[in-house]
JSON list of C-alpha atoms in Angstrom, two decimals:
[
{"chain": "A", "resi": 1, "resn": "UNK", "atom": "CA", "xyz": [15.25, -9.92, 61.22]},
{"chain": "A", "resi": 2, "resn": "UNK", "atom": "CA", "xyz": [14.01, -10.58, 57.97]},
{"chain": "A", "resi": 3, "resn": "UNK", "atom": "CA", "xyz": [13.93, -9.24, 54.67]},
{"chain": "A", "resi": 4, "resn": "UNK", "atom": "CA", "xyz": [12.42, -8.90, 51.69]},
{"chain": "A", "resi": 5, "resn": "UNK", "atom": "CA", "xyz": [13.27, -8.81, 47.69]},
{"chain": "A", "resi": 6, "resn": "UNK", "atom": "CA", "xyz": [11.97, -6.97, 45.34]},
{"chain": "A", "resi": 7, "resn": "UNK", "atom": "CA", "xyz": [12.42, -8.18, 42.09]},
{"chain": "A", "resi": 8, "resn": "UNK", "atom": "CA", "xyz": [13.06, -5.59, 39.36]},
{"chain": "A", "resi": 9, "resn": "UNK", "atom": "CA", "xyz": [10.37, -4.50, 36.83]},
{"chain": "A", "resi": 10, "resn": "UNK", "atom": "CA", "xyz": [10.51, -5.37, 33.79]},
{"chain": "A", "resi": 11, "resn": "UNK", "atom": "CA", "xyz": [10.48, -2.47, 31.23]},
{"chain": "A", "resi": 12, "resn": "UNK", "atom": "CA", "xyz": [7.33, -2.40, 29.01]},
{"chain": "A", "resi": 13, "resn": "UNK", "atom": "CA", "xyz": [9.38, -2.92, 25.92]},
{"chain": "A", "resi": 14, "resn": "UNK", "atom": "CA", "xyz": [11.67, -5.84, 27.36]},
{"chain": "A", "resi": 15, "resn": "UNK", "atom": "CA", "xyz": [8.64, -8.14, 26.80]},
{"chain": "A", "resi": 16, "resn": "UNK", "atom": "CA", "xyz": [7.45, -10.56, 24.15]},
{"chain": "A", "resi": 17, "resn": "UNK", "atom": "CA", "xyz": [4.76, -8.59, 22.76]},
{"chain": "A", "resi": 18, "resn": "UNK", "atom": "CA", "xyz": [6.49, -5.44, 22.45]},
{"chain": "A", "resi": 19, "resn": "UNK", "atom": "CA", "xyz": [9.57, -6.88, 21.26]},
{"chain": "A", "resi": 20, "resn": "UNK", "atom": "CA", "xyz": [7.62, -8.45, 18.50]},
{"chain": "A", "resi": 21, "resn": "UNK", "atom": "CA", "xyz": [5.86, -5.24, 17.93]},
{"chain": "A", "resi": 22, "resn": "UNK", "atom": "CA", "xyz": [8.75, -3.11, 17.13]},
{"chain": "A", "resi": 23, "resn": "UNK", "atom": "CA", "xyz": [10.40, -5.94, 15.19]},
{"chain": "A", "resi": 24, "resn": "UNK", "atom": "CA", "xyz": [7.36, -6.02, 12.86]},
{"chain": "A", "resi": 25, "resn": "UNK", "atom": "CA", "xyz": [7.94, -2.61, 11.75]},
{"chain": "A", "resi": 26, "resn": "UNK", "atom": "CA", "xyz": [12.06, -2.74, 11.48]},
{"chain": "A", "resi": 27, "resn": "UNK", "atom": "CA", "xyz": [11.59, -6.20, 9.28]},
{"chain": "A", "resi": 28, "resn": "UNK", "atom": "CA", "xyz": [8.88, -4.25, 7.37]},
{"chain": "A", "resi": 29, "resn": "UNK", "atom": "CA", "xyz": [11.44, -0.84, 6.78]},
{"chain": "A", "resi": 30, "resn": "UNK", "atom": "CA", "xyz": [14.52, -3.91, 6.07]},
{"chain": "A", "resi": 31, "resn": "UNK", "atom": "CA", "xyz": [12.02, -5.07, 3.61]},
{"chain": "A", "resi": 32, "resn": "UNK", "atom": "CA", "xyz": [11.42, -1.68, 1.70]},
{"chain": "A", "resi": 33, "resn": "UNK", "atom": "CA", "xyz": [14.72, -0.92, 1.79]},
{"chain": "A", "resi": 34, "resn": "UNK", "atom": "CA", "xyz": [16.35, -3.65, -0.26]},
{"chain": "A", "resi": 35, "resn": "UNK", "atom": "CA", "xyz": [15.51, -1.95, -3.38]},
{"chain": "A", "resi": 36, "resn": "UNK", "atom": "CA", "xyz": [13.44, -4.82, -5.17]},
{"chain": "A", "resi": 37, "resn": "UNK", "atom": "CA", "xyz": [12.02, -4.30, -7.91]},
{"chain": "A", "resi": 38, "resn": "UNK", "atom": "CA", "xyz": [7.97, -3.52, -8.20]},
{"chain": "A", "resi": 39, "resn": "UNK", "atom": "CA", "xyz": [6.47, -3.56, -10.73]},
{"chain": "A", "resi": 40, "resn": "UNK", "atom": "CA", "xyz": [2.35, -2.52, -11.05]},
{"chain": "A", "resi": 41, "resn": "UNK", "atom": "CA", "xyz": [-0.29, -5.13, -9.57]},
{"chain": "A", "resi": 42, "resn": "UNK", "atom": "CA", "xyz": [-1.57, -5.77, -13.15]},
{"chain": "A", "resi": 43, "resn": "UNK", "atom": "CA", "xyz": [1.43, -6.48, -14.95]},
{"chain": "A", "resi": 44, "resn": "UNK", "atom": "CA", "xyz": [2.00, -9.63, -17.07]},
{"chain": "A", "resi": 45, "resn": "UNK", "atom": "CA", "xyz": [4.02, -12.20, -16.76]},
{"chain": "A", "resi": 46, "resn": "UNK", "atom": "CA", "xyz": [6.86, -11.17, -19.14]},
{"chain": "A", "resi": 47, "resn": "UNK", "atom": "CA", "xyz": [6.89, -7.59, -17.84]},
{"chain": "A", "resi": 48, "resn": "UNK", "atom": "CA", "xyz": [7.50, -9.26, -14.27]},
{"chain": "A", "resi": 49, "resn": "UNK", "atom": "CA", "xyz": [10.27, -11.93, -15.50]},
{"chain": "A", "resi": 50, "resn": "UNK", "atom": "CA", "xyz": [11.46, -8.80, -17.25]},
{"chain": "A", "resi": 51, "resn": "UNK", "atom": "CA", "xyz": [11.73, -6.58, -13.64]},
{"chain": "A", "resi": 52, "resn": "UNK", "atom": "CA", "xyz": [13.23, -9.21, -11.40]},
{"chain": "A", "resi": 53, "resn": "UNK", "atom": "CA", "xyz": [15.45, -10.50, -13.86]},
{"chain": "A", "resi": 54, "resn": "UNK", "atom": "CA", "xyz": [18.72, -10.08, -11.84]},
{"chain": "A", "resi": 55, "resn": "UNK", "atom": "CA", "xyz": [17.48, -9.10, -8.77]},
{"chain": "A", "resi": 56, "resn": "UNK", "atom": "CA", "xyz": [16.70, -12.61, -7.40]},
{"chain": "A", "resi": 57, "resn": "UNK", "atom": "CA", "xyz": [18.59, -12.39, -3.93]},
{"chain": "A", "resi": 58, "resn": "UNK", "atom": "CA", "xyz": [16.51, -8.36, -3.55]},
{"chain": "A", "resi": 59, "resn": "UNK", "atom": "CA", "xyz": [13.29, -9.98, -3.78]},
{"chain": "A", "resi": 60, "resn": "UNK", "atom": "CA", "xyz": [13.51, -12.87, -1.98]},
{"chain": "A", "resi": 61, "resn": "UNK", "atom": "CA", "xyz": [14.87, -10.84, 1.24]},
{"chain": "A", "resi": 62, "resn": "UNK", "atom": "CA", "xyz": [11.87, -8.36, 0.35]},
{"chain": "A", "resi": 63, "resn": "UNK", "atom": "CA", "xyz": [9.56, -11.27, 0.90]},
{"chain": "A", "resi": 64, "resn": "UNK", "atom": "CA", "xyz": [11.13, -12.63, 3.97]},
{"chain": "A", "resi": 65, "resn": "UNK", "atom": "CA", "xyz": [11.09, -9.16, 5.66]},
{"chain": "A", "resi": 66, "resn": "UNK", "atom": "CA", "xyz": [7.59, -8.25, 4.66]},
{"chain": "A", "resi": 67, "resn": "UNK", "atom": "CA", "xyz": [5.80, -11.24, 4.04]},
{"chain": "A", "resi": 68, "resn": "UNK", "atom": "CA", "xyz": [7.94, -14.17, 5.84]},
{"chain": "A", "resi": 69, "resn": "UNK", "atom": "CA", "xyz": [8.80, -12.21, 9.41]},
{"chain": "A", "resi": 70, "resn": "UNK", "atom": "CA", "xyz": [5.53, -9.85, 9.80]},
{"chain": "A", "resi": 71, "resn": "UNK", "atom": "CA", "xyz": [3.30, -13.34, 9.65]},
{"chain": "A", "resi": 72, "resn": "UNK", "atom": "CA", "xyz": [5.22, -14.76, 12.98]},
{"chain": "A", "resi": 73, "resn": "UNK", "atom": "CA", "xyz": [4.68, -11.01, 14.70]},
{"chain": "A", "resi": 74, "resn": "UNK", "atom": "CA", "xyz": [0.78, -10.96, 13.45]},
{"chain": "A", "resi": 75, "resn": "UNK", "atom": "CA", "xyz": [0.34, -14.41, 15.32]},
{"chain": "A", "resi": 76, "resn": "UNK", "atom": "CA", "xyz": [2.25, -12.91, 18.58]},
{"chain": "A", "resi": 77, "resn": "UNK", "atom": "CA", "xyz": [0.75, -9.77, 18.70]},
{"chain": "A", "resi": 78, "resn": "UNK", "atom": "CA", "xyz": [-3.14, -10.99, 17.85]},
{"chain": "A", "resi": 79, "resn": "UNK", "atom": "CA", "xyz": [-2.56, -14.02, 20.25]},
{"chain": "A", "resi": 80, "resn": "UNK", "atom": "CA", "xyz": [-1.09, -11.50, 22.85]},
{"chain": "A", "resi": 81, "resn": "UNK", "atom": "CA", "xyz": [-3.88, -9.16, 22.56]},
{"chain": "A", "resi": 82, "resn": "UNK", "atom": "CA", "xyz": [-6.74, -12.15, 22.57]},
{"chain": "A", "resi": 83, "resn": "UNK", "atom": "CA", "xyz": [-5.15, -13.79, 25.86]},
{"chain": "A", "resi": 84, "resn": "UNK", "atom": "CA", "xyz": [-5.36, -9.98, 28.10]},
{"chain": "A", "resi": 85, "resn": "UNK", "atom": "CA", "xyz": [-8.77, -9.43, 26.16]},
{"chain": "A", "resi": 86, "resn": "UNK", "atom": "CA", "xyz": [-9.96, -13.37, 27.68]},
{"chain": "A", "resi": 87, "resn": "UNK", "atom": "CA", "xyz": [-8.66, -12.30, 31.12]},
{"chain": "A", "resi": 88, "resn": "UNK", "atom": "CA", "xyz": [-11.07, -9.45, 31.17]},
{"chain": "A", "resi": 89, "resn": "UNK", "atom": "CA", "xyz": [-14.32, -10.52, 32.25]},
{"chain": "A", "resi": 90, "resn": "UNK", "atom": "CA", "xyz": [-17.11, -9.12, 29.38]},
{"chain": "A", "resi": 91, "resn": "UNK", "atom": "CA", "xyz": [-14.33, -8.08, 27.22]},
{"chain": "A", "resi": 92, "resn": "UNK", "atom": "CA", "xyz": [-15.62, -9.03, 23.49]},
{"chain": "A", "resi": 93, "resn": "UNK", "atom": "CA", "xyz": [-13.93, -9.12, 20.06]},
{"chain": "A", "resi": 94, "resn": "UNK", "atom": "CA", "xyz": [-10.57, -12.01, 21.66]},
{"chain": "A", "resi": 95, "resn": "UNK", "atom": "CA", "xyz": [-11.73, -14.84, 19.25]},
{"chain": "A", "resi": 96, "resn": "UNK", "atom": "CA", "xyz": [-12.25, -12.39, 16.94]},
{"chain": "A", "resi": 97, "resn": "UNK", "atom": "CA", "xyz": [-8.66, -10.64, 17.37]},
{"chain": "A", "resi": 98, "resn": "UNK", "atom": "CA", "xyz": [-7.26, -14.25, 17.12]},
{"chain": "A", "resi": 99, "resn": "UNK", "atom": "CA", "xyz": [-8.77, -15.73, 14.39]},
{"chain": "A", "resi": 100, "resn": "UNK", "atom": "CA", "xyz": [-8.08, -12.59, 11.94]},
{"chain": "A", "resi": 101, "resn": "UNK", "atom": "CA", "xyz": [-4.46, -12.34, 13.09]},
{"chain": "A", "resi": 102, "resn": "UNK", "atom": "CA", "xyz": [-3.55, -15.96, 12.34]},
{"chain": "A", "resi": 103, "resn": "UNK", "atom": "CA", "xyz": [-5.88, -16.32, 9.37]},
{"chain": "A", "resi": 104, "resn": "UNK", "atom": "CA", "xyz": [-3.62, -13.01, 8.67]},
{"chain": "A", "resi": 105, "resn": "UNK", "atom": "CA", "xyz": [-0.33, -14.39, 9.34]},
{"chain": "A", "resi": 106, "resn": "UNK", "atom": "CA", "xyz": [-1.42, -17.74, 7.48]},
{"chain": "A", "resi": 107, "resn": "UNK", "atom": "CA", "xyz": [-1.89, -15.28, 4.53]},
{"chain": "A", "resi": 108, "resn": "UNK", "atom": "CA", "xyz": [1.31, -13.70, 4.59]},
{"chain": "A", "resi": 109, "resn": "UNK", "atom": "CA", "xyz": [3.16, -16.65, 4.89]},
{"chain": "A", "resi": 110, "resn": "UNK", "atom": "CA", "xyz": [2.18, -18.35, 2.22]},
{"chain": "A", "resi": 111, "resn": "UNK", "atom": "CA", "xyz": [2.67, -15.28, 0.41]},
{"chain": "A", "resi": 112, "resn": "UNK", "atom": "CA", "xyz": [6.04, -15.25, 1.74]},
{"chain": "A", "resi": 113, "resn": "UNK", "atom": "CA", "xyz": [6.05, -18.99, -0.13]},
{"chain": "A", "resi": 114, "resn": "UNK", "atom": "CA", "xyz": [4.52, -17.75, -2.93]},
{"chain": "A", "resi": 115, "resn": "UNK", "atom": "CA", "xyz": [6.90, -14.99, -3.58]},
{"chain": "A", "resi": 116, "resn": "UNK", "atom": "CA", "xyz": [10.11, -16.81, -2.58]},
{"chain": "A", "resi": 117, "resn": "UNK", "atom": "CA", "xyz": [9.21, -19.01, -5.78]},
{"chain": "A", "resi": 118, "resn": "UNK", "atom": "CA", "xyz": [8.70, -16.30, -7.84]},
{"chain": "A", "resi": 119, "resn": "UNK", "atom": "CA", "xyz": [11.98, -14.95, -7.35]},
{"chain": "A", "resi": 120, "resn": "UNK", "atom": "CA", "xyz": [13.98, -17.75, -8.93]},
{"chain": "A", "resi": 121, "resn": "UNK", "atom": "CA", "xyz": [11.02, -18.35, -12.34]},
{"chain": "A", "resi": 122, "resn": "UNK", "atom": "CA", "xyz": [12.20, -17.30, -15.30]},
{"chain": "A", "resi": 123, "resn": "UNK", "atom": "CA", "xyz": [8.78, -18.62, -17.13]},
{"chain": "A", "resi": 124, "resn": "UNK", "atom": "CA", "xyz": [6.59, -15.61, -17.79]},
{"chain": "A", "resi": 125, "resn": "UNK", "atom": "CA", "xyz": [3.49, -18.19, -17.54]},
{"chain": "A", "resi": 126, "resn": "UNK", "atom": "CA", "xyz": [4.29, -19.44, -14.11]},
{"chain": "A", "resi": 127, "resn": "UNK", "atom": "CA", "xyz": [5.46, -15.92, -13.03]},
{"chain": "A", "resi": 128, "resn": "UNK", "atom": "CA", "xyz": [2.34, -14.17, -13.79]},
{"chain": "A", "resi": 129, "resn": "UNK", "atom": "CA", "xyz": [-0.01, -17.01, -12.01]},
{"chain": "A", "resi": 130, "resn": "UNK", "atom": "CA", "xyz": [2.94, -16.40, -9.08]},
{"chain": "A", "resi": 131, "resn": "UNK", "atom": "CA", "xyz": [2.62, -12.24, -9.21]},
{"chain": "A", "resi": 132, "resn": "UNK", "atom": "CA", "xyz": [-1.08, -12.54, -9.81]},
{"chain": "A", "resi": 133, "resn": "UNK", "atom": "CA", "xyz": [-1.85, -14.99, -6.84]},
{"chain": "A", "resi": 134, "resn": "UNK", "atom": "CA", "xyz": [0.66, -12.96, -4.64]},
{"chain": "A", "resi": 135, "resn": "UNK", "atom": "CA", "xyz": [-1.02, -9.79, -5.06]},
{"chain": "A", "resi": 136, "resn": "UNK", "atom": "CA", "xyz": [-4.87, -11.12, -4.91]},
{"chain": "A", "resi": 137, "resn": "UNK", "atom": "CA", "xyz": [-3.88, -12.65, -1.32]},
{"chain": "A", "resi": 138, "resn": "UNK", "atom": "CA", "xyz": [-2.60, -9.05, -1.09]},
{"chain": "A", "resi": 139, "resn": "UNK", "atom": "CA", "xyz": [-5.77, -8.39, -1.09]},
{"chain": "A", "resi": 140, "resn": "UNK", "atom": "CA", "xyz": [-7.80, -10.78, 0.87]},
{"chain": "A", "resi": 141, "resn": "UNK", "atom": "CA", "xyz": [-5.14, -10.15, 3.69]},
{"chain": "A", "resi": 142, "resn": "UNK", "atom": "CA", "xyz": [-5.91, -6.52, 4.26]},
{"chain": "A", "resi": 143, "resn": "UNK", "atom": "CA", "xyz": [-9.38, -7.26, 4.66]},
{"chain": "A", "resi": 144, "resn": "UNK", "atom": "CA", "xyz": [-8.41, -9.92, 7.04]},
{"chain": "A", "resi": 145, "resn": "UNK", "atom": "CA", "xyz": [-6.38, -7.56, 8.63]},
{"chain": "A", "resi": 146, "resn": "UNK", "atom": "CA", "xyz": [-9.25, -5.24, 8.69]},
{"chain": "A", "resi": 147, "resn": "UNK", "atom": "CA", "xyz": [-11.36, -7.29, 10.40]},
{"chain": "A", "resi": 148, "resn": "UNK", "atom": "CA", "xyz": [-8.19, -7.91, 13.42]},
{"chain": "A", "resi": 149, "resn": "UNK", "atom": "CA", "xyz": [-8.03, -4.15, 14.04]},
{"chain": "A", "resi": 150, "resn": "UNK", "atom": "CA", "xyz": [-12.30, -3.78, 14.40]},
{"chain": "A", "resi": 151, "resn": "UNK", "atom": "CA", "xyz": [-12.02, -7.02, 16.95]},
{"chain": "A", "resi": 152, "resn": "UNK", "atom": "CA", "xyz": [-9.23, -5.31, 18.97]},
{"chain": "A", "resi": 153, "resn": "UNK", "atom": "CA", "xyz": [-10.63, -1.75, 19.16]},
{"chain": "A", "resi": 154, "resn": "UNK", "atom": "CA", "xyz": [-13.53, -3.86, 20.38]},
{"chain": "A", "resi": 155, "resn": "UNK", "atom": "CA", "xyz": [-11.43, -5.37, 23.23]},
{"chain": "A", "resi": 156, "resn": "UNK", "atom": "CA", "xyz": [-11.81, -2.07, 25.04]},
{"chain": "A", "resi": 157, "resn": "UNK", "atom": "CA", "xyz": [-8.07, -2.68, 26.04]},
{"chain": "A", "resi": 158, "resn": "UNK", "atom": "CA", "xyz": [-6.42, -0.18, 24.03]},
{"chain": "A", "resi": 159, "resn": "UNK", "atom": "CA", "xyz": [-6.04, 3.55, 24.65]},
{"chain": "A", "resi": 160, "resn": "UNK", "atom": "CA", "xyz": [-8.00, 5.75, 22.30]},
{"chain": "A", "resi": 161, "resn": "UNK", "atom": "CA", "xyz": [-5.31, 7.11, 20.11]},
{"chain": "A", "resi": 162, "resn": "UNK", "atom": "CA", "xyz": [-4.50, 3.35, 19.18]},
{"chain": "A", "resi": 163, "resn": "UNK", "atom": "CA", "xyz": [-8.71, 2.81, 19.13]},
{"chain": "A", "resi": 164, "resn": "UNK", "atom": "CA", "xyz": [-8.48, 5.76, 16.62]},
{"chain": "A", "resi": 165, "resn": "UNK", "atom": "CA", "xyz": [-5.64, 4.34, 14.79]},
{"chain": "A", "resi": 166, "resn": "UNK", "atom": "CA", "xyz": [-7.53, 0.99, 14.56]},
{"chain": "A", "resi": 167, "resn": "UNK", "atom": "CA", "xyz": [-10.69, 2.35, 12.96]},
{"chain": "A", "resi": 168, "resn": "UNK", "atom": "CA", "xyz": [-8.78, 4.21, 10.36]},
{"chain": "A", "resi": 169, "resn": "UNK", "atom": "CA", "xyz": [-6.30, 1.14, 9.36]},
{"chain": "A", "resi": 170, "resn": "UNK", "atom": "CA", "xyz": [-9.88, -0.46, 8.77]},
{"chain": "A", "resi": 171, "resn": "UNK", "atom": "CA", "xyz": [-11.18, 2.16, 6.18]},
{"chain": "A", "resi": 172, "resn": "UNK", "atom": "CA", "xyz": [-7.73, 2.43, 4.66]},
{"chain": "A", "resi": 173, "resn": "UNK", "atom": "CA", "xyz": [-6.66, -1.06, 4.51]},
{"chain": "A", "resi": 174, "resn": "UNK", "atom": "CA", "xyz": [-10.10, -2.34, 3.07]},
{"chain": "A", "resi": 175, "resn": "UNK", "atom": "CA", "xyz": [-9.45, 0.38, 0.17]},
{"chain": "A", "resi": 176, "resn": "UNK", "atom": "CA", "xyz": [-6.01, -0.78, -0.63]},
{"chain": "A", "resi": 177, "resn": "UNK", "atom": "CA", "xyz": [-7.33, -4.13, -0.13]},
{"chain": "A", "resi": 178, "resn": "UNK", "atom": "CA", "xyz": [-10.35, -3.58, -3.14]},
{"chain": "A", "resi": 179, "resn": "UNK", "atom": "CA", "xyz": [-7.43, -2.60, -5.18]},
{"chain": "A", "resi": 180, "resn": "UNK", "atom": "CA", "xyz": [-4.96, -5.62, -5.04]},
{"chain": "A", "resi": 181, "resn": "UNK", "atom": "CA", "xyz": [-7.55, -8.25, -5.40]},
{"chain": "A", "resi": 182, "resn": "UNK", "atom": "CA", "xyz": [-9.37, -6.77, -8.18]},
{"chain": "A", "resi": 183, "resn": "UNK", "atom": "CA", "xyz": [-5.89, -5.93, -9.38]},
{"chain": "A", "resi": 184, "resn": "UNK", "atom": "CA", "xyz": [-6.12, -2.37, -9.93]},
{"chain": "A", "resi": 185, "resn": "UNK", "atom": "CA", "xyz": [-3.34, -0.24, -9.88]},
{"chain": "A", "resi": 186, "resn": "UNK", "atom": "CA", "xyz": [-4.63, 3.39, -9.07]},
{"chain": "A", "resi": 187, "resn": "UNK", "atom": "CA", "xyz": [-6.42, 1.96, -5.99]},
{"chain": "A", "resi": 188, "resn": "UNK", "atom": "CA", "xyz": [-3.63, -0.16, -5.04]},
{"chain": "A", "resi": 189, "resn": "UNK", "atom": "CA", "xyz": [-1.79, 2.90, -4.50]},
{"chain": "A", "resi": 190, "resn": "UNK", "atom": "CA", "xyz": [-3.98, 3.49, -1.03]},
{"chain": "A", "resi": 191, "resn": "UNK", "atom": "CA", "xyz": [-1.18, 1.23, 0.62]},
{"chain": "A", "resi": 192, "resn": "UNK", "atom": "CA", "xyz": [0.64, 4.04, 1.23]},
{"chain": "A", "resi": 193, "resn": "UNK", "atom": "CA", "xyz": [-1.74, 5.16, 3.69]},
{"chain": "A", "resi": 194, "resn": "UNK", "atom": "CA", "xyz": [-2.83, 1.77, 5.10]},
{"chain": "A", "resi": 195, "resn": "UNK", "atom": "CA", "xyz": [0.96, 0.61, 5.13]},
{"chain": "A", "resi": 196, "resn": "UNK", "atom": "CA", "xyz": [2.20, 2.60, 8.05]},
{"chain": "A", "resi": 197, "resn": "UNK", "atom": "CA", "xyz": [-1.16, 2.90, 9.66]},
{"chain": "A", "resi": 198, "resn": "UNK", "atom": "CA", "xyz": [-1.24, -0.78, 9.77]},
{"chain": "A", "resi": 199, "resn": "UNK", "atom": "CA", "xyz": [2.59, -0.52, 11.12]},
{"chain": "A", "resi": 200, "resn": "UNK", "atom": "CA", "xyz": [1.88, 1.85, 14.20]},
{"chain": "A", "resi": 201, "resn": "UNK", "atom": "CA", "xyz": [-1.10, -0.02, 15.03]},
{"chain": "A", "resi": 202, "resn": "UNK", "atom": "CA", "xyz": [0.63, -3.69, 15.36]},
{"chain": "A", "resi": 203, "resn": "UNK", "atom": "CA", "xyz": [3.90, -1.96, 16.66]},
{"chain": "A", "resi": 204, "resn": "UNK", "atom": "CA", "xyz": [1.73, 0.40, 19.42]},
{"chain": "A", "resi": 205, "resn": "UNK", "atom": "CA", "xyz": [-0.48, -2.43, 19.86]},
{"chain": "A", "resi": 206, "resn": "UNK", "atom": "CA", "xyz": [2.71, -4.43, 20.89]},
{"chain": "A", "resi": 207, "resn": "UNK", "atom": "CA", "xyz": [4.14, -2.03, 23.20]},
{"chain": "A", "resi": 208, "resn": "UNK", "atom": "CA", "xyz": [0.59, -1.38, 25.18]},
{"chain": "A", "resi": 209, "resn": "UNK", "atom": "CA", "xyz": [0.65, -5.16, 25.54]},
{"chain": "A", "resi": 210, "resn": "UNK", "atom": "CA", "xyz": [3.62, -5.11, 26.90]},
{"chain": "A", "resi": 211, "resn": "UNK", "atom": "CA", "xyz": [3.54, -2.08, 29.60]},
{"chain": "A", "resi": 212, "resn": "UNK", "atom": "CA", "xyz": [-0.16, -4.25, 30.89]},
{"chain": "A", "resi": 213, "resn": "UNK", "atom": "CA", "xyz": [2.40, -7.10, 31.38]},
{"chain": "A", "resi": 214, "resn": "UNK", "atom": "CA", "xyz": [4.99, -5.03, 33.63]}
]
C-alpha cells in the first residue's frame, strides 16, 4: 500500500517577495515616524545645520528606514517581478522592470550614504552640497521609479487595480519628482500623493508576487 505526501502550501505572504513588500512600507512608516527634522527642499546650508542640530541619531535612522532599507526591497521586488515577467512567453517591459528598480535602489542607497553624512556635518557649506545633492537624487529617483511602475503594468502580470495604481504612481511621482530636482518647494509637496501610491504599489506588487509563487 502506498502513500502519498502532500506538502503544505505556502501562504502567499510567507514568501520572499511579499515579505519584502510589506517590509518596504513598515521601514518607510519607522522612517516617518522618528520625528526628524525637515526642513524645505530649498533651504541653505545654515538653515539645515540649524534644523538637525541635535537630532543626529533621528535623522540618521530616518535615512536608514527610508532611504537605506527601501533600496534592498526595490531590488527584490523589481528582480521578483522581472524573473515571473521572463517566464511568460511574450511578456514585455522585465528588463525594463529590472533595470529601473536597481538603477532605483542604486539611487536610494547612495542617498541613504549621502544623508547618513549629513547627519553628523556641522559645516553649513558641506551640508547644503549634502541636502542639495540628497534632494536632486530625490528627484531623479522618482522618475526612475516612474519608469519601474510603466515597465511592470506592461508585464501584463498584475491585476488591474495594481495596473491602475501603477499608472497613477507614474503621473504623481514624475510631479513630485519635477519638484525635488528643480528644488521647488510647492511642487515638492506632490509627495504626499506619490508617497503612499508608490507604497501600495511596491507592497501589493510584493504580495501578488508572492500568491503566483504559492
Amino acid at each position: 500500500m502506498s502513500t502519498t505526501t502532500i506538502a503544505p502550501r505556502r501562504s502567499g505572504l510567507i514568501t520572499i517577495p511579499a515579505i519584502t513588500g510589506i517590509a518596504y512600507t513598515l521601514s518607510w512608516i519607522a522612517g516617518l515616524s522618528v520625528g526628524a527634522p525637515s526642513p524645505e527642499v530649498d533651504s541653505g546650508g545654515t538653515a539645515v545645520v540649524s534644523a538637525f542640530a541635535g537630532h543626529s541619531a533621528a535623522v540618521t535612522a530616518q535615512f536608514l528606514f527610508t532611504e537605506g532599507l527601501p533600496a534592498a526591497g526595490l531590488a527584490v521586488v523589481s528582480l521578483a517581478l522581472a524573473r515571473a515577467a521572463g517566464r511568460k512567453a511574450g511578456r514585455g517591459g522585465s528588463a525594463g522592470v529590472a533595470i529601473a528598480g536597481v538603477g532605483a535602489a542604486l539611487i536610494s542607497f547612495i542617498q541613504f550614504v549621502l544623508g547618513v553624512t549629513l547627519a553628523g556635518t556641522s559645516s553649513p557649506g558641506t551640508a547644503h552640497l549634502l541636502f542639495d545633492g540628497v534632494n536632486r537624487l530625490d528627484g531623479i529617483k522618482m522618475c526612475t521609479l516612474a519608469a519601474m511602475a510603466v515597465a511592470a503594468v506592461s508585464t501584463g502580470l498584475l491585476p488591474r487595480w495594481l495596473r491602475f495604481t501603477g499608472v497613477a504612481l507614474a503621473v504623481a511621482i514624475v510631479a513630485s519628482g519635477v519638484g525635488y530636482l528643480l528644488l521647488i518647494p510647492s511642487v515638492a509637496t506632490l509627495a504626499y500623493v506619490s508617497g503612499p501610491l508608490l507604497l501600495l504599489f511596491v507592497t501589493g506588487t510584493g504580495i501578488v508576487l508572492g500568491r503566483r509563487e504559492r
